[in-house]
Amino acid sequence: MNEKIMIVDDETAIADLVEVYLQNEGYRVFKFYNAADALSLLQREEMSLAVLDVMLPDMDGFTLCRKIRENHFFPIVMLSARVEDNDKITGLTLGADDYVTKPFNPLELVARVKTQLRRYTRYNPGEPPAATAREHSIRGLCISKDSHKCLLNEKELSLTPIEFDILWYLCEHRGKVVSSEELFSQVWGEAYFDSNNTIMTHIARLREKMQEPARRPKYVKTVWGVGYTIE
């Protein structure tokens, strides 16, 4: 196993605990107690995933997440004692792929890390290897599974792994209305809850990057009470 995971948390006990559990799974762990040292590492090493605390001594985790997203697209899991919905939405909007609240079960965190890593390496157990298209082109929108790139009118979009997977799934099911439940279960690999606004947040961020008007989007359209579609 060659996956490299970065932990940034100024609570030594928590950082050490997470490190032990991840190392037990065979991951290479890089542990930091502040944002500056973590950013310095990223100038020399490419990570497979990052676990970021929100409250850090030199920079809040949201800002760190945004800075990482300027140049890197590996999954980011936010880890925080702040449980308010606004904090979760902020993290997801800035490019985080998951948000875990403290106190947490280390085994659950490890499971979430594994889920994100599978997605990042484009693991898709339900996809027939020889029968499924590897590229879609829809009115100037081109998305490739092999290169993991998305172009809109020949301009590359800077998408997070989650955003890419959402757009890919909708393109793969072009013309079909995909429910929030289906989209969440296929992209996140977890059960969907009625109070979950994660899909809505990521769709909004995706539209923003595509410079889509919220009321009359050209590509990702909302079918109220049903789900989302690309026609």
PDB file of C-alpha atoms in Angstrom:
ATOM      1  CA  MET A   1       0.000   0.000   0.000  1.00  0.00           C
ATOM      2  CA  ASN A   2       1.534   3.317  -1.144  1.00  0.00           C
ATOM      3  CA  GLU A   3      -1.171   5.787  -0.156  1.00  0.00           C
ATOM      4  CA  LYS A   4       0.183   8.793   1.750  1.00  0.00           C
ATOM      5  CA  ILE A   5      -2.134  10.505   4.212  1.00  0.00           C
ATOM      6  CA  MET A   6      -1.550  13.876   5.828  1.00  0.00           C
ATOM      7  CA  ILE A   7      -3.010  14.628   9.274  1.00  0.00           C
ATOM      8  CA  VAL A   8      -3.174  18.245  10.450  1.00  0.00           C
ATOM      9  CA  ASP A   9      -4.489  18.614  14.004  1.00  0.00           C
ATOM     10  CA  ASP A  10      -3.041  20.613  16.903  1.00  0.00           C
ATOM     11  CA  GLU A  11      -4.588  18.241  19.465  1.00  0.00           C
ATOM     12  CA  THR A  12      -1.672  15.875  19.943  1.00  0.00           C
ATOM     13  CA  ALA A  13      -3.717  13.041  21.421  1.00  0.00           C
ATOM     14  CA  ILE A  14      -6.179  13.044  18.514  1.00  0.00           C
ATOM     15  CA  ALA A  15      -3.470  13.357  15.868  1.00  0.00           C
ATOM     16  CA  ASP A  16      -1.564  10.468  17.453  1.00  0.00           C
ATOM     17  CA  LEU A  17      -4.713   8.346  17.684  1.00  0.00           C
ATOM     18  CA  VAL A  18      -5.617   8.873  14.034  1.00  0.00           C
ATOM     19  CA  GLU A  19      -2.020   8.185  13.041  1.00  0.00           C
ATOM     20  CA  VAL A  20      -1.985   4.828  14.834  1.00  0.00           C
ATOM     21  CA  TYR A  21      -5.256   3.662  13.272  1.00  0.00           C
ATOM     22  CA  LEU A  22      -4.199   4.676   9.764  1.00  0.00           C
ATOM     23  CA  GLN A  23      -0.750   3.135  10.119  1.00  0.00           C
ATOM     24  CA  ASN A  24      -2.395  -0.089  11.274  1.00  0.00           C
ATOM     25  CA  GLU A  25      -4.160  -0.125   7.892  1.00  0.00           C
ATOM     26  CA  GLY A  26      -0.830   0.176   6.089  1.00  0.00           C
ATOM     27  CA  TYR A  27      -0.984   3.854   5.116  1.00  0.00           C
ATOM     28  CA  ARG A  28       2.053   6.149   5.199  1.00  0.00           C
ATOM     29  CA  VAL A  29       1.152   8.956   7.581  1.00  0.00           C
ATOM     30  CA  PHE A  30       2.540  12.507   7.672  1.00  0.00           C
ATOM     31  CA  LYS A  31       1.451  14.262  10.874  1.00  0.00           C
ATOM     32  CA  PHE A  32       1.496  18.011  11.532  1.00  0.00           C
ATOM     33  CA  TYR A  33       0.228  20.265  14.305  1.00  0.00           C
ATOM     34  CA  ASN A  34      -0.049  23.449  12.221  1.00  0.00           C
ATOM     35  CA  ALA A  35      -0.989  24.483   8.703  1.00  0.00           C
ATOM     36  CA  ALA A  36       2.344  26.036   7.700  1.00  0.00           C
ATOM     37  CA  ASP A  37       4.290  22.787   8.053  1.00  0.00           C
ATOM     38  CA  ALA A  38       1.590  20.897   6.148  1.00  0.00           C
ATOM     39  CA  LEU A  39       1.689  23.362   3.239  1.00  0.00           C
ATOM     40  CA  SER A  40       5.476  23.152   3.206  1.00  0.00           C
ATOM     41  CA  LEU A  41       5.292  19.385   2.794  1.00  0.00           C
ATOM     42  CA  LEU A  42       2.932  19.703  -0.173  1.00  0.00           C
ATOM     43  CA  GLN A  43       5.625  21.597  -2.054  1.00  0.00           C
ATOM     44  CA  ARG A  44       7.743  18.435  -1.940  1.00  0.00           C
ATOM     45  CA  GLU A  45       5.291  15.518  -1.685  1.00  0.00           C
ATOM     46  CA  GLU A  46       1.954  14.699  -3.282  1.00  0.00           C
ATOM     47  CA  MET A  47      -0.514  13.240  -0.804  1.00  0.00           C
ATOM     48  CA  SER A  48      -3.265  10.698  -1.431  1.00  0.00           C
ATOM     49  CA  LEU A  49      -5.613  12.236   1.181  1.00  0.00           C
ATOM     50  CA  ALA A  50      -5.635  14.822   3.962  1.00  0.00           C
ATOM     51  CA  VAL A  51      -7.432  14.862   7.323  1.00  0.00           C
ATOM     52  CA  LEU A  52      -7.716  18.484   8.488  1.00  0.00           C
ATOM     53  CA  ASP A  53      -8.824  19.878  11.820  1.00  0.00           C
ATOM     54  CA  VAL A  54     -10.839  23.086  11.561  1.00  0.00           C
ATOM     55  CA  MET A  55      -9.283  24.804  14.583  1.00  0.00           C
ATOM     56  CA  LEU A  56      -5.526  25.243  14.038  1.00  0.00           C
ATOM     57  CA  PRO A  57      -3.118  27.650  15.760  1.00  0.00           C
ATOM     58  CA  ASP A  58      -1.870  29.485  12.672  1.00  0.00           C
ATOM     59  CA  MET A  59      -4.690  29.124  10.131  1.00  0.00           C
ATOM     60  CA  ASP A  60      -8.214  27.730  10.285  1.00  0.00           C
ATOM     61  CA  GLY A  61      -8.800  24.445   8.508  1.00  0.00           C
ATOM     62  CA  PHE A  62     -11.221  26.018   6.032  1.00  0.00           C
ATOM     63  CA  THR A  63      -8.498  28.383   4.793  1.00  0.00           C
ATOM     64  CA  LEU A  64      -6.026  25.510   4.656  1.00  0.00           C
ATOM     65  CA  CYS A  65      -8.516  23.473   2.633  1.00  0.00           C
ATOM     66  CA  ARG A  66      -8.945  26.344   0.165  1.00  0.00           C
ATOM     67  CA  LYS A  67      -5.161  26.751  -0.217  1.00  0.00           C
ATOM     68  CA  ILE A  68      -4.717  23.029  -0.841  1.00  0.00           C
ATOM     69  CA  ARG A  69      -7.433  23.099  -3.483  1.00  0.00           C
ATOM     70  CA  GLU A  70      -5.525  25.750  -5.438  1.00  0.00           C
ATOM     71  CA  ASN A  71      -3.074  23.106  -6.629  1.00  0.00           C
ATOM     72  CA  HIS A  72      -4.184  19.673  -5.407  1.00  0.00           C
ATOM     73  CA  PHE A  73      -7.250  17.503  -5.951  1.00  0.00           C
ATOM     74  CA  PHE A  74      -6.763  14.593  -3.551  1.00  0.00           C
ATOM     75  CA  PRO A  75      -9.640  13.952  -1.109  1.00  0.00           C
ATOM     76  CA  ILE A  76      -9.907  16.103   2.022  1.00  0.00           C
ATOM     77  CA  VAL A  77     -11.710  15.017   5.184  1.00  0.00           C
ATOM     78  CA  MET A  78     -12.470  17.779   7.677  1.00  0.00           C
ATOM     79  CA  LEU A  79     -12.301  16.793  11.350  1.00  0.00           C
ATOM     80  CA  SER A  80     -13.859  19.207  13.824  1.00  0.00           C
ATOM     81  CA  ALA A  81     -15.714  19.660  17.098  1.00  0.00           C
ATOM     82  CA  ARG A  82     -17.882  22.265  15.332  1.00  0.00           C
ATOM     83  CA  VAL A  83     -21.123  20.477  14.500  1.00  0.00           C
ATOM     84  CA  GLU A  84     -23.182  23.345  13.064  1.00  0.00           C
ATOM     85  CA  ASP A  85     -24.595  22.770   9.567  1.00  0.00           C
ATOM     86  CA  ASN A  86     -23.089  26.052   8.364  1.00  0.00           C
ATOM     87  CA  ASP A  87     -19.595  24.803   9.213  1.00  0.00           C
ATOM     88  CA  LYS A  88     -20.199  21.567   7.329  1.00  0.00           C
ATOM     89  CA  ILE A  89     -21.541  23.444   4.323  1.00  0.00           C
ATOM     90  CA  THR A  90     -18.553  25.825   4.411  1.00  0.00           C
ATOM     91  CA  GLY A  91     -16.101  22.927   4.407  1.00  0.00           C
ATOM     92  CA  LEU A  92     -17.837  21.134   1.546  1.00  0.00           C
ATOM     93  CA  THR A  93     -18.162  24.333  -0.457  1.00  0.00           C
ATOM     94  CA  LEU A  94     -14.442  25.079  -0.129  1.00  0.00           C
ATOM     95  CA  GLY A  95     -13.570  21.689  -1.561  1.00  0.00           C
ATOM     96  CA  ALA A  96     -13.681  19.179   1.289  1.00  0.00           C
ATOM     97  CA  ASP A  97     -15.031  15.740   0.404  1.00  0.00           C
ATOM     98  CA  ASP A  98     -16.252  14.699   3.843  1.00  0.00           C
ATOM     99  CA  TYR A  99     -16.818  16.218   7.309  1.00  0.00           C
ATOM    100  CA  VAL A 100     -16.428  14.209  10.524  1.00  0.00           C
ATOM    101  CA  THR A 101     -17.379  15.707  13.890  1.00  0.00           C
ATOM    102  CA  LYS A 102     -15.590  15.173  17.209  1.00  0.00           C
ATOM    103  CA  PRO A 103     -15.885  13.051  19.249  1.00  0.00           C
ATOM    104  CA  PHE A 104     -15.617  10.365  16.597  1.00  0.00           C
ATOM    105  CA  ASN A 105     -15.108   6.644  16.274  1.00  0.00           C
ATOM    106  CA  PRO A 106     -11.605   6.056  14.817  1.00  0.00           C
ATOM    107  CA  LEU A 107     -12.862   3.009  12.941  1.00  0.00           C
ATOM    108  CA  GLU A 108     -15.551   5.117  11.264  1.00  0.00           C
ATOM    109  CA  LEU A 109     -12.919   7.669  10.247  1.00  0.00           C
ATOM    110  CA  VAL A 110     -10.772   4.903   8.768  1.00  0.00           C
ATOM    111  CA  ALA A 111     -13.806   3.618   6.840  1.00  0.00           C
ATOM    112  CA  ARG A 112     -14.465   7.092   5.450  1.00  0.00           C
ATOM    113  CA  VAL A 113     -10.817   7.436   4.464  1.00  0.00           C
ATOM    114  CA  LYS A 114     -10.983   4.144   2.587  1.00  0.00           C
ATOM    115  CA  THR A 115     -14.160   5.243   0.807  1.00  0.00           C
ATOM    116  CA  GLN A 116     -12.565   8.493  -0.342  1.00  0.00           C
ATOM    117  CA  LEU A 117      -9.407   6.750  -1.522  1.00  0.00           C
ATOM    118  CA  ARG A 118     -11.412   4.218  -3.538  1.00  0.00           C
ATOM    119  CA  ARG A 119     -13.277   7.046  -5.203  1.00  0.00           C
ATOM    120  CA  TYR A 120     -10.113   9.021  -5.887  1.00  0.00           C
ATOM    121  CA  THR A 121      -8.511   6.067  -7.647  1.00  0.00           C
ATOM    122  CA  ARG A 122     -11.723   5.720  -9.681  1.00  0.00           C
ATOM    123  CA  TYR A 123     -12.695   2.399  -8.177  1.00  0.00           C
ATOM    124  CA  ASN A 124     -16.155   1.531  -9.448  1.00  0.00           C
ATOM    125  CA  PRO A 125     -17.243  -2.051  -8.701  1.00  0.00           C
ATOM    126  CA  GLY A 126     -20.492  -1.749 -10.640  1.00  0.00           C
ATOM    127  CA  GLU A 127     -18.920  -0.681 -13.924  1.00  0.00           C
ATOM    128  CA  PRO A 128     -18.458  -3.327 -16.638  1.00  0.00           C
ATOM    129  CA  PRO A 129     -14.855  -2.808 -17.770  1.00  0.00           C
ATOM    130  CA  ALA A 130     -15.450  -3.258 -21.485  1.00  0.00           C
ATOM    131  CA  ALA A 131     -18.979  -1.981 -21.984  1.00  0.00           C
ATOM    132  CA  THR A 132     -19.107   1.429 -20.324  1.00  0.00           C
ATOM    133  CA  ALA A 133     -18.146   4.629 -22.162  1.00  0.00           C
ATOM    134  CA  ARG A 134     -15.006   6.310 -20.863  1.00  0.00           C
ATOM    135  CA  GLU A 135     -15.859   9.774 -22.207  1.00  0.00           C
ATOM    136  CA  HIS A 136     -18.956  11.908 -22.638  1.00  0.00           C
ATOM    137  CA  SER A 137     -19.456  15.030 -24.768  1.00  0.00           C
ATOM    138  CA  ILE A 138     -22.568  17.154 -24.294  1.00  0.00           C
ATOM    139  CA  ARG A 139     -22.886  20.558 -26.011  1.00  0.00           C
ATOM    140  CA  GLY A 140     -19.344  21.714 -25.304  1.00  0.00           C
ATOM    141  CA  LEU A 141     -19.008  19.782 -22.043  1.00  0.00           C
ATOM    142  CA  CYS A 142     -16.414  16.995 -22.354  1.00  0.00           C
ATOM    143  CA  ILE A 143     -15.602  14.697 -19.453  1.00  0.00           C
ATOM    144  CA  SER A 144     -13.105  11.823 -19.552  1.00  0.00           C
ATOM    145  CA  LYS A 145     -12.921   8.952 -17.084  1.00  0.00           C
ATOM    146  CA  ASP A 146      -9.417   7.974 -18.204  1.00  0.00           C
ATOM    147  CA  SER A 147      -7.754  11.386 -17.891  1.00  0.00           C
ATOM    148  CA  HIS A 148     -10.100  12.421 -15.043  1.00  0.00           C
ATOM    149  CA  LYS A 149     -10.444  15.817 -16.726  1.00  0.00           C
ATOM    150  CA  CYS A 150     -13.470  17.903 -17.607  1.00  0.00           C
ATOM    151  CA  LEU A 151     -13.530  20.608 -20.293  1.00  0.00           C
ATOM    152  CA  LEU A 152     -16.281  23.167 -20.810  1.00  0.00           C
ATOM    153  CA  ASN A 153     -16.014  24.968 -24.134  1.00  0.00           C
ATOM    154  CA  GLU A 154     -12.355  23.804 -24.307  1.00  0.00           C
ATOM    155  CA  LYS A 155     -11.542  25.293 -20.885  1.00  0.00           C
ATOM    156  CA  GLU A 156     -10.587  22.813 -18.164  1.00  0.00           C
ATOM    157  CA  LEU A 157     -12.704  22.884 -15.013  1.00  0.00           C
ATOM    158  CA  SER A 158     -10.935  22.525 -11.680  1.00  0.00           C
ATOM    159  CA  LEU A 159     -13.148  19.897 -10.061  1.00  0.00           C
ATOM    160  CA  THR A 160     -12.681  18.049  -6.801  1.00  0.00           C
ATOM    161  CA  PRO A 161     -12.968  14.232  -6.969  1.00  0.00           C
ATOM    162  CA  ILE A 162     -16.503  14.435  -5.563  1.00  0.00           C
ATOM    163  CA  GLU A 163     -17.582  17.088  -8.079  1.00  0.00           C
ATOM    164  CA  PHE A 164     -16.101  15.048 -10.917  1.00  0.00           C
ATOM    165  CA  ASP A 165     -17.919  11.907  -9.784  1.00  0.00           C
ATOM    166  CA  ILE A 166     -21.253  13.735  -9.496  1.00  0.00           C
ATOM    167  CA  LEU A 167     -20.920  15.224 -12.981  1.00  0.00           C
ATOM    168  CA  TRP A 168     -19.706  11.920 -14.435  1.00  0.00           C
ATOM    169  CA  TYR A 169     -22.656   9.998 -12.977  1.00  0.00           C
ATOM    170  CA  LEU A 170     -25.144  12.537 -14.327  1.00  0.00           C
ATOM    171  CA  CYS A 171     -23.503  12.456 -17.775  1.00  0.00           C
ATOM    172  CA  GLU A 172     -23.451   8.666 -17.685  1.00  0.00           C
ATOM    173  CA  HIS A 173     -27.219   8.754 -17.052  1.00  0.00           C
ATOM    174  CA  ARG A 174     -27.954  11.590 -19.474  1.00  0.00           C
ATOM    175  CA  GLY A 175     -31.667  12.125 -20.000  1.00  0.00           C
ATOM    176  CA  LYS A 176     -32.570  10.341 -16.776  1.00  0.00           C
ATOM    177  CA  VAL A 177     -33.611  12.152 -13.603  1.00  0.00           C
ATOM    178  CA  VAL A 178     -31.278  10.928 -10.853  1.00  0.00           C
ATOM    179  CA  SER A 179     -32.653  11.226  -7.333  1.00  0.00           C
ATOM    180  CA  SER A 180     -30.583  12.679  -4.492  1.00  0.00           C
ATOM    181  CA  GLU A 181     -30.734   9.273  -2.821  1.00  0.00           C
ATOM    182  CA  GLU A 182     -29.294   7.484  -5.849  1.00  0.00           C
ATOM    183  CA  LEU A 183     -26.656  10.127  -6.482  1.00  0.00           C
ATOM    184  CA  PHE A 184     -25.492  10.069  -2.864  1.00  0.00           C
ATOM    185  CA  SER A 185     -25.386   6.283  -2.615  1.00  0.00           C
ATOM    186  CA  GLN A 186     -23.480   5.937  -5.899  1.00  0.00           C
ATOM    187  CA  VAL A 187     -20.964   8.728  -5.268  1.00  0.00           C
ATOM    188  CA  TRP A 188     -20.504   8.456  -1.506  1.00  0.00           C
ATOM    189  CA  GLY A 189     -21.241   4.753  -1.157  1.00  0.00           C
ATOM    190  CA  GLU A 190     -23.372   5.411   1.913  1.00  0.00           C
ATOM    191  CA  ALA A 191     -27.055   5.555   2.841  1.00  0.00           C
ATOM    192  CA  TYR A 192     -28.822   8.863   2.230  1.00  0.00           C
ATOM    193  CA  PHE A 193     -30.733  10.698   4.965  1.00  0.00           C
ATOM    194  CA  ASP A 194     -33.566  13.131   4.337  1.00  0.00           C
ATOM    195  CA  SER A 195     -31.825  15.898   6.296  1.00  0.00           C
ATOM    196  CA  ASN A 196     -28.638  15.534   4.240  1.00  0.00           C
ATOM    197  CA  ASN A 197     -27.956  18.684   2.186  1.00  0.00           C
ATOM    198  CA  THR A 198     -24.556  17.496   0.935  1.00  0.00           C
ATOM    199  CA  ILE A 199     -25.776  16.869  -2.620  1.00  0.00           C
ATOM    200  CA  MET A 200     -27.360  20.310  -2.883  1.00  0.00           C
ATOM    201  CA  THR A 201     -24.162  21.969  -1.663  1.00  0.00           C
ATOM    202  CA  HIS A 202     -21.954  20.134  -4.157  1.00  0.00           C
ATOM    203  CA  ILE A 203     -24.365  20.756  -7.039  1.00  0.00           C
ATOM    204  CA  ALA A 204     -24.326  24.475  -6.224  1.00  0.00           C
ATOM    205  CA  ARG A 205     -20.516  24.483  -6.161  1.00  0.00           C
ATOM    206  CA  LEU A 206     -20.380  22.552  -9.428  1.00  0.00           C
ATOM    207  CA  ARG A 207     -22.713  25.017 -11.127  1.00  0.00           C
ATOM    208  CA  GLU A 208     -20.617  27.886  -9.837  1.00  0.00           C
ATOM    209  CA  LYS A 209     -17.478  26.429 -11.417  1.00  0.00           C
ATOM    210  CA  MET A 210     -19.380  25.884 -14.661  1.00  0.00           C
ATOM    211  CA  GLN A 211     -20.615  29.495 -14.423  1.00  0.00           C
ATOM    212  CA  GLU A 212     -24.174  28.261 -14.653  1.00  0.00           C
ATOM    213  CA  PRO A 213     -27.034  30.599 -13.645  1.00  0.00           C
ATOM    214  CA  ALA A 214     -28.787  29.090 -10.636  1.00  0.00           C
ATOM    215  CA  ARG A 215     -32.290  29.748 -11.990  1.00  0.00           C
ATOM    216  CA  ARG A 216     -31.741  28.615 -15.613  1.00  0.00           C
ATOM    217  CA  PRO A 217     -28.787  26.222 -15.754  1.00  0.00           C
ATOM    218  CA  LYS A 218     -27.820  24.873 -19.176  1.00  0.00           C
ATOM    219  CA  TYR A 219     -26.379  21.585 -17.990  1.00  0.00           C
ATOM    220  CA  VAL A 220     -27.121  20.364 -14.453  1.00  0.00           C
ATOM    221  CA  LYS A 221     -30.858  20.912 -14.010  1.00  0.00           C
ATOM    222  CA  THR A 222     -33.020  20.424 -10.943  1.00  0.00           C
ATOM    223  CA  VAL A 223     -36.279  18.518 -11.247  1.00  0.00           C
ATOM    224  CA  TRP A 224     -37.974  19.711  -8.078  1.00  0.00           C
ATOM    225  CA  GLY A 225     -39.031  16.974  -5.749  1.00  0.00           C
ATOM    226  CA  VAL A 226     -37.310  14.325  -7.868  1.00  0.00           C
ATOM    227  CA  GLY A 227     -33.599  14.986  -8.371  1.00  0.00           C
ATOM    228  CA  TYR A 228     -31.089  16.204 -10.994  1.00  0.00           C
ATOM    229  CA  THR A 229     -30.530  15.607 -14.667  1.00  0.00           C
ATOM    230  CA  ILE A 230     -28.390  16.488 -17.672  1.00  0.00           C
ATOM    231  CA  GLU A 231     -30.460  16.465 -20.848  1.00  0.00           C
TER     232      GLU A 231
END
